[in-house]
Amino acid sequence: QAQLVESGGGSAHAGGSLRLSCVTPGYVELRYCLAWFRQEPGREREEVAAFNVDSSTSYAESVKGRFTFSRMISTNTMYLQMNNLKPEDTAMYFCAATPPYKDVSGAYHCSRPFRHWGQGAQVTVST
């Protein structure tokens, strides 16, 4: 059973927008590492956006300038705003969270692989 609950997604035409939401059981407030992944049938899962241990956000080159990660601590919810959608964005999208850890030098990192996952939300973009 997924610990993270996703909503949103659906269908859009190329150039349109969609937003994904993901409610977590406290992981935003606990400053977990957070991310959105996507996967097409027969292909490896791809990380498209991440909220890192240093509070920076990072994006895959394919979505930079079009997708925006955000979070709301008060509701422990993370979002992925997807603008200017392209047919190649069609995939199942998953939210994920994982705890940070401190190495022997005192630096923090995100535990990998990600430990907690949403159930997935389909995004379909047509021409």
CSV table of C-alpha atoms in Angstrom, one decimal:
chain,number,residue,atom,x,y,z
A,1,GLN,CA,0.0,0.0,0.0
A,2,ALA,CA,1.4,3.4,-1.1
A,3,GLN,CA,2.3,5.7,1.8
A,4,LEU,CA,2.1,8.7,-0.4
A,5,VAL,CA,-1.2,9.6,-2.0
A,6,GLU,CA,-1.2,11.2,-5.5
A,7,SER,CA,-3.9,13.1,-7.3
A,8,GLY,CA,-4.1,15.1,-10.5
A,9,GLY,CA,-2.7,14.1,-13.8
A,10,GLY,CA,-5.0,13.1,-16.7
A,11,SER,CA,-5.0,14.2,-20.3
A,12,ALA,CA,-3.9,17.4,-22.0
A,13,HIS,CA,-3.1,18.7,-25.4
A,14,ALA,CA,0.4,19.7,-26.3
A,15,GLY,CA,1.1,23.1,-24.9
A,16,GLY,CA,-1.3,22.6,-22.0
A,17,SER,CA,-0.8,22.3,-18.3
A,18,LEU,CA,-1.5,19.8,-15.6
A,19,ARG,CA,-0.6,19.7,-11.9
A,20,LEU,CA,0.1,16.7,-9.7
A,21,SER,CA,-0.3,16.6,-6.0
A,22,CYS,CA,1.1,14.2,-3.4
A,23,VAL,CA,0.1,14.1,0.2
A,24,THR,CA,2.8,12.6,2.5
A,25,PRO,CA,2.5,11.3,6.1
A,26,GLY,CA,4.7,14.1,7.5
A,27,TYR,CA,7.7,13.7,5.2
A,28,VAL,CA,7.6,17.4,4.0
A,29,GLU,CA,7.6,18.7,7.6
A,30,LEU,CA,10.4,16.2,8.5
A,31,ARG,CA,12.5,17.6,5.7
A,32,TYR,CA,12.8,14.4,3.8
A,33,CYS,CA,14.3,14.4,0.3
A,34,LEU,CA,11.4,14.5,-2.2
A,35,ALA,CA,11.1,13.8,-5.9
A,36,TRP,CA,8.9,13.2,-8.8
A,37,PHE,CA,9.7,10.3,-11.2
A,38,ARG,CA,8.1,9.2,-14.4
A,39,GLN,CA,8.1,5.9,-16.3
A,40,GLU,CA,6.9,4.9,-19.7
A,41,PRO,CA,6.1,1.2,-20.4
A,42,GLY,CA,9.3,-0.7,-21.1
A,43,ARG,CA,11.6,2.1,-20.0
A,44,GLU,CA,13.5,2.9,-16.9
A,45,ARG,CA,12.0,5.2,-14.3
A,46,GLU,CA,13.3,8.7,-14.7
A,47,GLU,CA,13.7,11.4,-12.0
A,48,VAL,CA,12.2,14.6,-13.4
A,49,ALA,CA,12.3,16.9,-10.3
A,50,ALA,CA,13.8,16.7,-6.9
A,51,PHE,CA,13.9,18.7,-3.6
A,52,ASN,CA,17.3,18.0,-2.3
A,53,VAL,CA,18.8,17.7,1.2
A,54,ASP,CA,20.2,21.3,0.9
A,55,SER,CA,16.7,22.6,0.1
A,56,SER,CA,17.7,23.1,-3.6
A,57,THR,CA,15.5,21.9,-6.4
A,58,SER,CA,16.8,20.2,-9.5
A,59,TYR,CA,15.2,19.1,-12.8
A,60,ALA,CA,15.9,16.8,-15.6
A,61,GLU,CA,17.1,18.6,-18.7
A,62,SER,CA,14.0,17.5,-20.6
A,63,VAL,CA,11.6,19.4,-18.3
A,64,LYS,CA,13.7,22.4,-17.2
A,65,GLY,CA,11.8,25.7,-17.7
A,66,ARG,CA,8.5,23.8,-18.0
A,67,PHE,CA,8.0,21.8,-14.8
A,68,THR,CA,8.1,23.3,-11.3
A,69,PHE,CA,8.4,21.5,-8.0
A,70,SER,CA,6.8,23.0,-4.9
A,71,ARG,CA,5.8,21.9,-1.4
A,72,MET,CA,3.6,23.0,1.4
A,73,ILE,CA,4.9,22.2,4.8
A,74,SER,CA,1.6,22.9,6.6
A,75,THR,CA,-0.2,20.2,4.7
A,76,ASN,CA,2.8,17.9,4.0
A,77,THR,CA,2.0,18.1,0.3
A,78,MET,CA,4.3,18.2,-2.7
A,79,TYR,CA,3.3,19.4,-6.1
A,80,LEU,CA,4.5,19.2,-9.7
A,81,GLN,CA,3.2,21.9,-12.0
A,82,MET,CA,3.7,20.9,-15.6
A,83,ASN,CA,3.4,23.6,-18.3
A,84,ASN,CA,3.9,23.6,-22.0
A,85,LEU,CA,3.4,19.9,-22.0
A,86,LYS,CA,4.7,17.8,-24.9
A,87,PRO,CA,3.6,14.3,-26.2
A,88,GLU,CA,6.9,12.9,-24.9
A,89,ASP,CA,5.9,13.8,-21.3
A,90,THR,CA,3.3,11.1,-21.5
A,91,ALA,CA,4.1,8.6,-18.7
A,92,MET,CA,3.0,7.3,-15.3
A,93,TYR,CA,4.2,9.8,-12.7
A,94,PHE,CA,5.2,8.9,-9.2
A,95,CYS,CA,6.0,11.0,-6.1
A,96,ALA,CA,8.7,9.7,-3.7
A,97,ALA,CA,10.3,10.5,-0.4
A,98,THR,CA,13.4,9.3,1.4
A,99,PRO,CA,15.1,10.3,4.6
A,100,PRO,CA,18.4,12.1,4.6
A,101,TYR,CA,21.5,10.7,6.3
A,102,LYS,CA,24.8,12.1,7.5
A,103,ASP,CA,28.1,10.6,6.4
A,104,VAL,CA,31.3,10.4,8.5
A,105,SER,CA,32.4,13.9,7.3
A,106,GLY,CA,29.1,15.4,8.5
A,107,ALA,CA,27.7,16.0,5.1
A,108,TYR,CA,24.0,15.2,4.5
A,109,HIS,CA,22.8,13.1,1.6
A,110,CYS,CA,19.5,11.6,0.4
A,111,SER,CA,19.1,7.9,1.0
A,112,ARG,CA,18.8,5.9,-2.2
A,113,PRO,CA,16.9,4.2,-3.6
A,114,PHE,CA,13.9,6.3,-2.5
A,115,ARG,CA,12.0,4.4,0.2
A,116,HIS,CA,8.5,5.7,0.0
A,117,TRP,CA,6.3,5.9,-3.1
A,118,GLY,CA,3.0,7.1,-4.3
A,119,GLN,CA,0.6,4.9,-6.3
A,120,GLY,CA,1.3,6.7,-9.6
A,121,ALA,CA,-0.8,9.0,-11.8
A,122,GLN,CA,-1.1,8.8,-15.5
A,123,VAL,CA,-0.3,11.8,-17.6
A,124,THR,CA,-1.2,11.7,-21.3
A,125,VAL,CA,-0.4,14.5,-23.7
A,126,SER,CA,-1.8,14.5,-27.2
A,127,THR,CA,-0.8,16.5,-30.3
